[in-house]
Short mmCIF file of C-alpha atoms in Angstrom, two decimals:
data_model
loop_
_atom_site.label_atom_id
_atom_site.label_comp_id
_atom_site.label_asym_id
_atom_site.label_seq_id
_atom_site.Cartn_x
_atom_site.Cartn_y
_atom_site.Cartn_z
CA MET Z 118 -0.03 0.04 0.05
CA GLY Z 119 2.82 2.43 0.93
CA HIS Z 120 4.68 1.53 -2.16
CA HIS Z 121 1.79 2.13 -4.32
CA GLY Z 122 1.30 5.54 -2.61
CA GLU Z 123 4.77 6.51 -3.10
CA LYS Z 124 4.71 5.41 -6.59
CA GLY Z 125 1.48 7.40 -7.15
CA ARG Z 126 3.06 10.50 -5.61
CA GLY Z 127 6.14 10.16 -7.80
CA ASN Z 128 3.94 9.87 -10.85
CA VAL Z 129 2.14 13.05 -9.77
CA VAL Z 130 5.58 14.71 -9.21
CA ILE Z 131 6.84 13.44 -12.72
CA ARG Z 132 3.61 14.80 -14.45
CA ALA Z 133 3.75 18.10 -12.76
CA ILE Z 134 7.40 18.45 -13.87
CA LEU Z 135 6.58 17.57 -17.43
CA LEU Z 136 3.67 19.88 -17.42
CA GLY Z 137 5.87 22.73 -16.07
CA LEU Z 138 8.31 22.09 -18.84
CA ILE Z 139 5.53 21.82 -21.49
CA SER Z 140 4.12 24.94 -20.32
CA ILE Z 141 7.24 26.79 -21.03
CA VAL Z 142 8.44 25.01 -24.23
CA CYS Z 143 5.54 23.46 -25.94
CA VAL Z 144 5.36 25.48 -29.35
CA ASN Z 145 2.91 23.26 -31.17
CA GLY Z 146 0.23 23.28 -28.47
CA THR Z 147 -1.40 26.14 -26.56
CA ASN Z 148 0.68 25.88 -23.28
CA ILE Z 149 2.78 28.87 -23.04
CA ASN Z 150 4.01 30.36 -19.84
CA TYR Z 151 2.43 33.70 -20.21
CA LYS Z 152 3.16 34.77 -16.64
CA GLU Z 153 6.63 34.44 -17.08
CA ALA Z 154 6.67 36.28 -20.28
CA LEU Z 155 4.74 39.04 -18.66
CA THR Z 156 7.33 39.29 -15.92
CA LYS Z 157 10.23 39.30 -18.34
CA SER Z 158 8.42 41.94 -20.60
CA LEU Z 159 8.50 44.47 -17.91
CA ILE Z 160 12.09 43.65 -16.93
CA PHE Z 161 13.06 44.63 -20.36
CA LEU Z 162 11.71 47.98 -19.81
CA GLU Z 163 13.72 48.37 -16.67
CA ALA Z 164 16.84 47.54 -18.91
CA GLN Z 165 15.95 50.45 -20.88
CA ARG Z 166 15.85 53.09 -18.21
CA SER Z 167 18.06 56.06 -18.22
CA GLY Z 168 19.30 58.06 -15.41
CA LYS Z 169 19.99 57.09 -11.63
CA LEU Z 170 18.57 53.57 -11.28
CA PRO Z 171 16.65 52.83 -7.99
CA PRO Z 172 17.88 50.42 -5.32
CA ASN Z 173 15.44 47.75 -6.60
CA ASN Z 174 16.88 47.75 -10.15
CA ARG Z 175 16.39 44.14 -11.50
CA VAL Z 176 19.06 44.31 -14.27
CA PRO Z 177 22.43 43.62 -12.77
CA TRP Z 178 24.39 44.68 -15.66
CA ARG Z 179 22.75 48.13 -15.81
CA GLY Z 180 24.06 51.24 -14.06
CA ASP Z 181 23.40 54.97 -13.77
CA SER Z 182 23.70 56.71 -17.13
CA ALA Z 183 23.27 60.29 -18.71
CA LEU Z 184 22.87 61.82 -15.25
CA ASP Z 185 23.97 65.30 -16.97
CA ASP Z 186 21.15 65.25 -19.54
CA GLY Z 187 19.59 68.55 -20.23
CA LYS Z 188 22.74 70.54 -19.05
CA LEU Z 189 23.40 71.99 -22.34
CA ALA Z 190 20.09 73.60 -21.97
CA ASN Z 191 20.31 74.35 -18.30
CA VAL Z 192 17.57 71.85 -17.37
CA ASP Z 193 17.39 68.52 -15.56
CA LEU Z 194 16.53 65.92 -18.12
CA ALA Z 195 17.89 62.98 -16.44
CA GLY Z 196 15.68 59.89 -16.51
CA GLY Z 197 13.25 58.31 -19.00
CA TYR Z 198 14.13 55.51 -21.54
CA TYR Z 199 16.44 54.54 -24.29
CA ASP Z 200 13.75 53.30 -26.74
CA ALA Z 201 15.73 50.79 -28.55
CA GLY Z 202 19.28 49.42 -29.03
CA ASP Z 203 20.91 52.96 -29.23
CA ASN Z 204 21.37 55.71 -26.51
CA VAL Z 205 19.30 58.48 -27.74
CA LYS Z 206 16.08 59.59 -25.93
CA TYR Z 207 13.36 60.14 -28.31
CA GLY Z 208 10.16 61.89 -26.98
CA LEU Z 209 7.59 60.63 -29.42
CA PRO Z 210 8.11 56.90 -29.20
CA MET Z 211 8.70 57.20 -25.40
CA ALA Z 212 5.51 58.81 -24.98
CA PHE Z 213 3.63 56.12 -26.99
CA THR Z 214 5.36 53.51 -24.81
CA ILE Z 215 4.11 54.94 -21.75
CA THR Z 216 0.55 55.64 -23.24
CA THR Z 217 0.20 52.09 -24.28
CA LEU Z 218 1.62 50.87 -20.98
CA ALA Z 219 -0.88 52.79 -19.30
CA TRP Z 220 -3.66 51.66 -21.48
CA SER Z 221 -2.70 48.07 -20.70
CA THR Z 222 -2.74 48.76 -16.90
CA ILE Z 223 -6.14 50.42 -17.09
CA SER Z 224 -7.70 47.70 -19.08
CA TYR Z 225 -5.97 44.67 -17.50
CA ASN Z 226 -5.39 46.08 -13.84
CA LYS Z 227 -7.01 43.07 -12.34
CA GLU Z 228 -5.15 40.48 -14.34
CA LEU Z 229 -1.74 42.39 -13.43
CA ARG Z 230 -2.55 42.39 -9.90
CA ALA Z 231 -3.19 38.53 -10.06
CA ALA Z 232 0.09 38.16 -11.74
CA GLY Z 233 1.94 40.02 -9.13
CA GLU Z 234 3.07 42.60 -11.68
CA LEU Z 235 0.77 45.67 -10.95
CA GLU Z 236 3.25 47.49 -9.06
CA ASN Z 237 6.05 47.00 -11.51
CA ALA Z 238 3.86 48.13 -14.55
CA ARG Z 239 3.09 51.24 -12.36
CA ALA Z 240 6.72 51.88 -11.72
CA ALA Z 241 7.45 51.56 -15.26
CA ILE Z 242 4.86 54.20 -16.07
CA ARG Z 243 6.08 56.54 -13.52
CA TRP Z 244 9.63 56.42 -14.75
CA GLY Z 245 8.28 57.74 -17.95
CA THR Z 246 6.03 60.31 -16.55
CA ASP Z 247 8.61 61.75 -14.00
CA TYR Z 248 10.62 62.34 -17.05
CA PHE Z 249 7.81 63.97 -18.94
CA LEU Z 250 7.21 66.35 -15.93
CA LYS Z 251 10.71 67.51 -16.40
CA CYS Z 252 10.49 67.83 -20.11
CA ALA Z 253 7.42 70.05 -19.58
CA SER Z 254 8.76 72.04 -16.52
CA ARG Z 255 9.07 75.40 -18.58
CA LYS Z 256 6.21 77.31 -19.69
CA ASN Z 257 5.26 77.10 -23.48
CA ARG Z 258 8.14 74.58 -24.13
CA LEU Z 259 8.60 70.94 -24.29
CA TYR Z 260 12.01 69.02 -24.38
CA VAL Z 261 11.56 66.33 -26.79
CA GLN Z 262 14.83 64.56 -27.51
CA VAL Z 263 18.31 64.12 -25.83
CA GLY Z 264 21.19 62.86 -27.69
CA ASP Z 265 22.55 63.36 -31.31
CA PRO Z 266 21.29 60.27 -33.49
CA HIS Z 267 24.04 60.78 -36.13
CA LEU Z 268 26.91 60.64 -33.65
CA ASP Z 269 25.40 58.22 -31.41
CA HIS Z 270 24.99 55.68 -34.26
CA LYS Z 271 28.84 56.03 -34.82
CA CYS Z 272 29.68 54.58 -31.59
CA TRP Z 273 28.81 51.23 -29.91
CA ALA Z 274 28.94 52.14 -26.28
CA ARG Z 275 27.10 51.17 -23.03
CA PRO Z 276 24.97 54.11 -22.01
CA GLU Z 277 26.97 54.16 -18.73
CA ASN Z 278 30.06 55.03 -20.77
CA MET Z 279 29.00 56.97 -23.78
CA GLN Z 280 30.85 60.10 -24.78
CA THR Z 281 28.76 61.46 -27.63
CA PRO Z 282 27.06 64.86 -27.17
CA ARG Z 283 23.77 64.98 -25.18
CA THR Z 284 22.09 67.70 -27.46
CA VAL Z 285 18.78 68.70 -26.44
CA LEU Z 286 15.85 69.36 -28.77
CA GLN Z 287 12.67 71.38 -27.86
CA ILE Z 288 9.47 72.42 -29.40
CA SER Z 289 7.72 75.84 -28.14
CA ASP Z 290 5.02 78.19 -29.24
CA LYS Z 291 7.71 79.56 -31.60
CA ASP Z 292 9.08 76.15 -32.93
CA PRO Z 293 5.79 73.90 -32.69
CA GLY Z 294 5.71 70.25 -32.89
CA THR Z 295 2.11 69.36 -32.64
CA GLU Z 296 2.21 65.59 -32.81
CA ILE Z 297 4.81 65.13 -30.07
CA ALA Z 298 3.03 67.68 -27.84
CA ALA Z 299 -0.05 65.56 -28.35
CA GLU Z 300 1.55 62.26 -27.66
CA THR Z 301 2.98 63.58 -24.33
CA ALA Z 302 -0.37 64.96 -23.38
CA ALA Z 303 -1.80 61.63 -24.17
CA ALA Z 304 0.91 59.82 -22.07
CA LEU Z 305 0.17 62.10 -19.06
CA ALA Z 306 -3.66 61.98 -19.46
CA ALA Z 307 -3.51 57.92 -19.72
CA SER Z 308 -1.11 57.76 -16.92
CA SER Z 309 -3.24 59.98 -14.60
CA ILE Z 310 -5.96 57.56 -14.74
CA VAL Z 311 -3.46 54.74 -13.54
CA PHE Z 312 -2.52 56.82 -10.54
CA ARG Z 313 -6.01 58.39 -9.69
CA ARG Z 314 -6.74 55.83 -6.89
CA VAL Z 315 -3.37 55.09 -5.66
CA ASP Z 316 -1.58 58.63 -5.84
CA HIS Z 317 -4.32 61.28 -6.39
CA LYS Z 318 -1.82 64.25 -5.92
CA TYR Z 319 0.55 62.85 -8.57
CA SER Z 320 -2.44 61.92 -10.87
CA ARG Z 321 -3.59 65.45 -10.71
CA ARG Z 322 -0.18 66.85 -11.53
CA LEU Z 323 0.06 64.66 -14.44
CA LEU Z 324 -3.42 65.80 -15.66
CA ASN Z 325 -2.65 69.35 -15.27
CA LYS Z 326 0.27 69.25 -17.34
CA ALA Z 327 -1.63 67.46 -20.23
CA LYS Z 328 -3.12 70.13 -22.47
CA LEU Z 329 -5.69 69.95 -25.52
CA ASP Z 330 -3.86 69.46 -28.89
CA GLU Z 331 -5.43 69.27 -32.26
CA LEU Z 332 -5.07 65.55 -32.38
CA LEU Z 333 -7.60 62.80 -32.10
CA TRP Z 334 -5.16 60.53 -29.86
CA ALA Z 335 -4.61 63.20 -27.27
CA ALA Z 336 -8.18 64.50 -27.01
CA THR Z 337 -9.60 61.04 -26.68
CA TRP Z 338 -7.36 60.20 -23.59
CA LEU Z 339 -7.95 63.82 -22.13
CA TYR Z 340 -11.76 63.08 -22.47
CA LYS Z 341 -11.38 59.56 -20.83
CA ALA Z 342 -9.35 61.19 -18.13
CA THR Z 343 -11.51 64.39 -17.50
CA ARG Z 344 -15.04 63.86 -19.03
CA LYS Z 345 -14.82 67.35 -19.90
CA GLN Z 346 -17.27 68.28 -22.77
CA VAL Z 347 -14.68 70.48 -24.62
CA TYR Z 348 -12.72 67.48 -25.51
CA LEU Z 349 -15.94 65.31 -26.40
CA SER Z 350 -16.96 68.22 -28.70
CA TYR Z 351 -13.55 68.23 -30.34
CA LEU Z 352 -13.73 64.48 -31.03
CA LYS Z 353 -17.34 65.17 -32.56
CA PHE Z 354 -16.80 68.18 -34.69
CA GLU Z 355 -13.09 68.80 -35.13
CA ALA Z 356 -10.84 65.75 -34.90
CA ILE Z 357 -9.29 64.24 -38.03
CA SER Z 358 -9.60 60.45 -38.32
CA GLY Z 359 -9.41 57.93 -40.92
CA TYR Z 360 -9.74 54.42 -42.12
CA VAL Z 361 -6.56 52.61 -41.41
CA ALA Z 362 -5.05 49.05 -41.12
CA GLU Z 363 -2.22 49.60 -38.53
CA PHE Z 364 -1.57 50.97 -35.31
CA SER Z 365 1.81 52.31 -34.33
CA TRP Z 366 3.67 55.22 -32.61
CA ASP Z 367 3.52 56.90 -35.95
CA LEU Z 368 -0.16 56.31 -36.91
CA LYS Z 369 -2.56 56.17 -33.75
CA TYR Z 370 -6.09 56.57 -35.39
CA ALA Z 371 -6.93 52.83 -34.76
CA GLY Z 372 -6.16 53.16 -31.06
CA ALA Z 373 -8.32 56.30 -30.48
CA GLN Z 374 -11.13 54.52 -32.46
CA MET Z 375 -11.03 51.53 -30.23
CA LEU Z 376 -11.37 53.87 -26.94
CA ILE Z 377 -14.17 55.63 -28.59
CA VAL Z 378 -16.09 52.62 -29.47
CA LYS Z 379 -16.10 51.97 -25.83
CA MET Z 380 -17.68 55.12 -25.26
CA ILE Z 381 -20.24 54.37 -27.84
CA PHE Z 382 -21.22 51.10 -26.29
CA GLU Z 383 -21.64 52.96 -22.95
CA GLY Z 384 -24.13 55.28 -24.70
CA THR Z 385 -22.27 58.33 -25.98
CA LYS Z 386 -24.01 59.59 -28.97
CA GLY Z 387 -22.62 61.32 -32.11
CA LEU Z 388 -19.51 59.25 -32.71
CA ASP Z 389 -20.50 56.41 -35.03
CA LEU Z 390 -18.00 57.26 -37.72
CA TYR Z 391 -15.35 56.16 -35.39
CA LYS Z 392 -17.05 52.68 -34.97
CA GLN Z 393 -17.16 52.24 -38.53
CA GLN Z 394 -13.43 53.08 -38.75
CA ALA Z 395 -12.65 50.71 -35.87
CA ASP Z 396 -14.73 47.88 -37.70
CA SER Z 397 -12.62 48.57 -40.87
CA PHE Z 398 -9.42 48.16 -38.82
CA ILE Z 399 -10.73 44.73 -37.58
CA CYS Z 400 -11.85 43.49 -40.98
CA SER Z 401 -8.57 44.69 -42.61
CA ASN Z 402 -6.61 42.39 -40.31
CA LEU Z 403 -8.91 39.57 -39.62
CA PRO Z 404 -8.16 36.43 -42.03
CA GLY Z 405 -11.61 35.30 -43.08
CA SER Z 406 -12.95 38.82 -43.56
CA PRO Z 407 -13.79 39.53 -47.19
CA TYR Z 408 -11.89 42.76 -46.48
CA HIS Z 409 -8.61 41.20 -45.30
CA GLN Z 410 -5.70 43.08 -46.54
CA VAL Z 411 -3.01 42.93 -44.10
CA PHE Z 412 -0.30 40.56 -45.30
CA ASN Z 413 0.15 37.33 -43.11
CA THR Z 414 3.34 35.21 -43.22
CA PRO Z 415 2.79 31.68 -44.10
CA GLY Z 416 3.08 30.95 -40.18
CA GLY Z 417 0.29 33.45 -39.65
CA MET Z 418 2.11 36.54 -38.35
CA ILE Z 419 0.98 40.06 -39.43
CA HIS Z 420 3.74 41.56 -41.46
CA LEU Z 421 3.51 45.21 -42.39
CA ARG Z 422 7.19 45.98 -43.04
CA ASP Z 423 10.68 45.02 -42.08
CA GLY Z 424 12.16 46.62 -39.12
CA ALA Z 425 10.55 46.20 -35.69
CA ASN Z 426 7.68 44.61 -37.38
CA THR Z 427 6.60 42.88 -34.08
CA GLN Z 428 5.55 46.30 -32.93
CA TYR Z 429 2.34 45.94 -35.36
CA VAL Z 430 1.96 42.28 -34.18
CA THR Z 431 1.59 43.29 -30.47
CA ALA Z 432 -0.28 46.47 -31.20
CA THR Z 433 -2.83 44.71 -33.30
CA ALA Z 434 -3.15 41.90 -30.82
CA PHE Z 435 -3.86 44.37 -28.06
CA LEU Z 436 -6.53 46.25 -30.19
CA PHE Z 437 -8.19 42.91 -31.12
CA SER Z 438 -8.29 41.98 -27.35
CA ALA Z 439 -9.65 45.22 -26.40
CA TYR Z 440 -12.41 45.04 -28.93
CA ALA Z 441 -12.94 41.35 -27.99
CA ASP Z 442 -13.60 42.50 -24.41
CA LEU Z 443 -16.10 45.03 -25.47
CA LEU Z 444 -18.02 42.60 -27.83
CA GLN Z 445 -18.26 40.02 -24.96
CA LYS Z 446 -19.34 42.74 -22.41
CA HIS Z 447 -22.04 44.03 -24.35
CA ASN Z 448 -22.96 40.82 -26.35
CA LYS Z 449 -22.18 42.29 -29.67
CA LYS Z 450 -20.82 41.20 -33.02
CA ILE Z 451 -19.06 43.00 -35.85
CA PHE Z 452 -19.93 42.60 -39.51
CA CYS Z 453 -17.28 42.64 -42.41
CA GLY Z 454 -19.55 42.63 -45.22
CA SER Z 455 -21.94 39.77 -44.81
CA THR Z 456 -19.75 37.91 -42.51
CA GLN Z 457 -20.13 38.19 -38.78
CA PHE Z 458 -17.42 37.81 -36.10
CA ASP Z 459 -17.78 37.61 -32.33
CA SER Z 460 -15.44 38.22 -29.36
CA THR Z 461 -14.08 34.62 -29.61
CA HIS Z 462 -12.81 35.19 -33.10
CA LEU Z 463 -11.10 38.35 -32.31
CA MET Z 464 -9.56 36.92 -29.14
CA ALA Z 465 -8.28 33.92 -31.04
CA PHE Z 466 -6.59 36.06 -33.74
CA ALA Z 467 -4.88 38.22 -30.90
CA LYS Z 468 -3.72 35.11 -29.07
CA LYS Z 469 -2.21 33.70 -32.31
CA GLN Z 470 -0.27 36.70 -32.59
CA ILE Z 471 1.34 36.72 -29.29
CA ASP Z 472 1.88 32.87 -29.28
CA TYR Z 473 3.68 33.29 -32.64
CA ILE Z 474 6.24 35.59 -30.96
CA LEU Z 475 6.60 33.32 -28.09
CA GLY Z 476 7.43 30.37 -30.00
CA HIS Z 477 4.34 28.83 -31.74
CA ASN Z 478 5.66 29.37 -35.34
CA PRO Z 479 7.23 27.48 -38.11
CA LYS Z 480 10.71 28.04 -36.81
CA GLY Z 481 9.76 26.76 -33.38
CA ARG Z 482 11.63 29.61 -31.75
CA SER Z 483 10.71 32.37 -29.35
CA TYR Z 484 11.48 36.14 -30.48
CA MET Z 485 11.60 37.04 -26.73
CA VAL Z 486 15.07 37.21 -25.26
CA GLY Z 487 15.61 34.61 -22.52
CA PHE Z 488 12.26 33.09 -22.91
CA GLY Z 489 11.00 29.90 -24.53
CA PRO Z 490 12.61 27.69 -27.08
CA ASN Z 491 15.74 28.99 -28.95
CA PRO Z 492 15.33 32.79 -28.05
CA PRO Z 493 17.38 35.38 -29.73
CA LYS Z 494 21.23 35.65 -28.39
CA GLN Z 495 22.40 38.63 -30.31
CA ALA Z 496 19.69 41.41 -29.84
CA HIS Z 497 20.86 44.67 -31.56
CA HIS Z 498 21.54 46.44 -28.12
CA ARG Z 499 24.72 48.45 -27.08
CA GLY Z 500 24.46 47.62 -23.40
CA ALA Z 501 23.58 44.04 -23.69
CA SER Z 502 26.63 43.28 -26.00
CA VAL Z 503 29.50 45.04 -24.17
CA PRO Z 504 30.59 42.79 -21.26
CA LEU Z 505 30.83 44.31 -17.92
CA SER Z 506 34.45 43.18 -17.55
CA GLU Z 507 35.29 45.61 -20.49
CA ALA Z 508 32.89 48.39 -19.51
CA ASN Z 509 35.60 50.82 -18.18
CA ALA Z 510 38.16 50.29 -20.79
CA PRO Z 511 39.25 53.15 -22.90
CA LEU Z 512 36.63 53.84 -25.42
CA SER Z 513 37.42 54.23 -29.14
CA CYS Z 514 34.39 54.68 -31.19
CA PRO Z 515 35.58 53.21 -34.53
CA LEU Z 516 37.03 50.16 -32.67
CA SER Z 517 33.88 49.53 -30.66
CA PHE Z 518 32.21 48.13 -33.74
CA VAL Z 519 35.20 45.71 -34.05
CA LYS Z 520 35.27 44.87 -30.52
CA TRP Z 521 31.46 44.47 -29.61
CA PHE Z 522 29.21 45.07 -32.74
CA ASN Z 523 30.74 42.73 -35.23
CA LYS Z 524 31.47 39.68 -33.19
CA ASN Z 525 29.48 36.68 -34.09
CA GLN Z 526 28.71 35.54 -30.61
CA PRO Z 527 25.93 35.76 -28.01
CA ASN Z 528 25.44 39.11 -26.07
CA ALA Z 529 27.46 39.31 -22.98
CA ASN Z 530 24.42 40.37 -20.96
CA GLU Z 531 21.01 38.79 -21.35
CA LEU Z 532 18.34 41.58 -22.35
CA THR Z 533 15.77 39.73 -20.51
CA GLY Z 534 12.27 40.07 -22.00
CA ALA Z 535 13.08 42.03 -24.95
CA ILE Z 536 10.81 41.38 -28.04
CA VAL Z 537 13.11 41.77 -31.04
CA GLY Z 538 12.00 42.96 -34.44
CA GLY Z 539 11.15 39.35 -35.51
CA PRO Z 540 11.09 37.46 -38.87
CA ASP Z 541 10.46 38.47 -42.31
CA ARG Z 542 7.45 37.97 -44.75
CA GLN Z 543 8.47 34.28 -45.20
CA ASP Z 544 8.96 33.65 -41.34
CA ASN Z 545 12.78 33.65 -41.83
CA PHE Z 546 14.94 35.20 -39.09
CA GLN Z 547 18.59 35.95 -38.76
CA ASP Z 548 19.89 36.16 -35.29
CA PHE Z 549 22.95 38.60 -35.84
CA ARG Z 550 23.63 41.82 -34.23
CA TRP Z 551 24.17 43.52 -37.35
CA THR Z 552 20.78 42.44 -38.94
CA SER Z 553 19.01 45.14 -36.90
CA VAL Z 554 15.79 44.74 -38.89
CA TYR Z 555 15.42 41.27 -37.10
CA THR Z 556 17.03 41.65 -33.85
CA GLU Z 557 16.60 45.18 -32.58
CA PRO Z 558 14.16 45.54 -29.59
CA CYS Z 559 11.90 48.49 -28.93
CA THR Z 560 10.03 49.52 -25.60
CA TYR Z 561 6.81 50.27 -27.58
CA ILE Z 562 6.67 46.53 -28.78
CA ASN Z 563 6.80 45.25 -25.13
CA SER Z 564 4.66 48.11 -23.47
CA ILE Z 565 1.55 47.19 -25.43
CA ALA Z 566 2.16 43.52 -25.13
CA VAL Z 567 1.79 43.75 -21.36
CA GLY Z 568 -1.95 43.86 -21.25
CA MET Z 569 -2.16 40.90 -23.61
CA LEU Z 570 0.30 38.82 -21.56
CA ALA Z 571 -1.71 39.82 -18.35
CA LYS Z 572 -4.87 38.70 -19.81
CA LEU Z 573 -3.53 35.47 -21.30
CA ALA Z 574 -1.68 34.59 -18.02
CA ALA Z 575 -5.08 34.95 -16.13
CA THR Z 576 -6.96 32.72 -18.45
CA ALA Z 577 -4.16 30.09 -18.92
#
């Protein structure tokens, strides 16, 4: 009896171990460890931090960097994020990163809490918004970039050791930059919602900095954050929108349309055009729709263009998930011509896109560093590729490419959680540091994946 009991317990343990392994590496089934992917996705954002790192920094090979940013303009601009594999701080993609991370956190707050990642998500948002408050600290002026892209790209150095000029770009009432001002306003407004119940004073500070711009995306978030009629009136009568098939930091109509569909389902009148446009986005992307037009690889991944293509994959997946939630809650369907689709169709497509990135693809490999089967080893990333043992060696920019960029070997430091640019139109992938179209990560690929990963982790 005792032997049978031990044997039975042994079988249970073996089965548990096998199930644990399957949940991580099974690529032809549905078992993917989404909670691990979620955790690592947020760790990647920590690896992208600029400025003085906090004591709880989880990336051991990163240190303080760019502490004097803004000095050339007599302003403190330390902090924020490097958005990709270089050391320039670009305001527009950084703001989009924070807006989409805030949206993920608002939509999947309960799921992030269940996964134990809500505080890490809030900390990632705050790292960005603290920086934007500095950028907007002077009246009628917004600092929008730190670093010289031309000179930065001539040197392959860790941000902790970079010697390239930290030039500062700004916009003002004399030198306007509407889109970047609007994106920053959207980031601040969206983030104010995240902090409303946990730090009301900070939330108000963010909202007070967010101003109305003549762009749909900002006005939508400002209305969502304030419920002021001036923003709703703008959406109804003045905002420019359009029928689009992609959502990215450079084209945000579809994101605003999804937010507005939620308002329509909740009873707001006079916004029906936005629902038509949102439905068009879905119909353009969904295989099986008579209006399907976005290219899918043979393995089923959305492919819009080479170079950080996974940004379109995670962004589209998130919008499909957001719309699926609405359809399910309000018991609605959408029509693409005479073909109807419900929430399960949309969610299945969204899940397929995320699963592809995490290993369920023809190559059987993950496109998230440090996760799943055969993940990328040579992410196009300065800090990850320079060994700590050589970090303080004399720096020669021309030789830096010989020493660290052109070597065909794994990065010295794992860029945990980074989703790289991903494969081409035929599902082919080259894992080399110098093939940046495949291997460069970006913060905005991960930020919008956070919500989907939290949702999938909660339902796995």
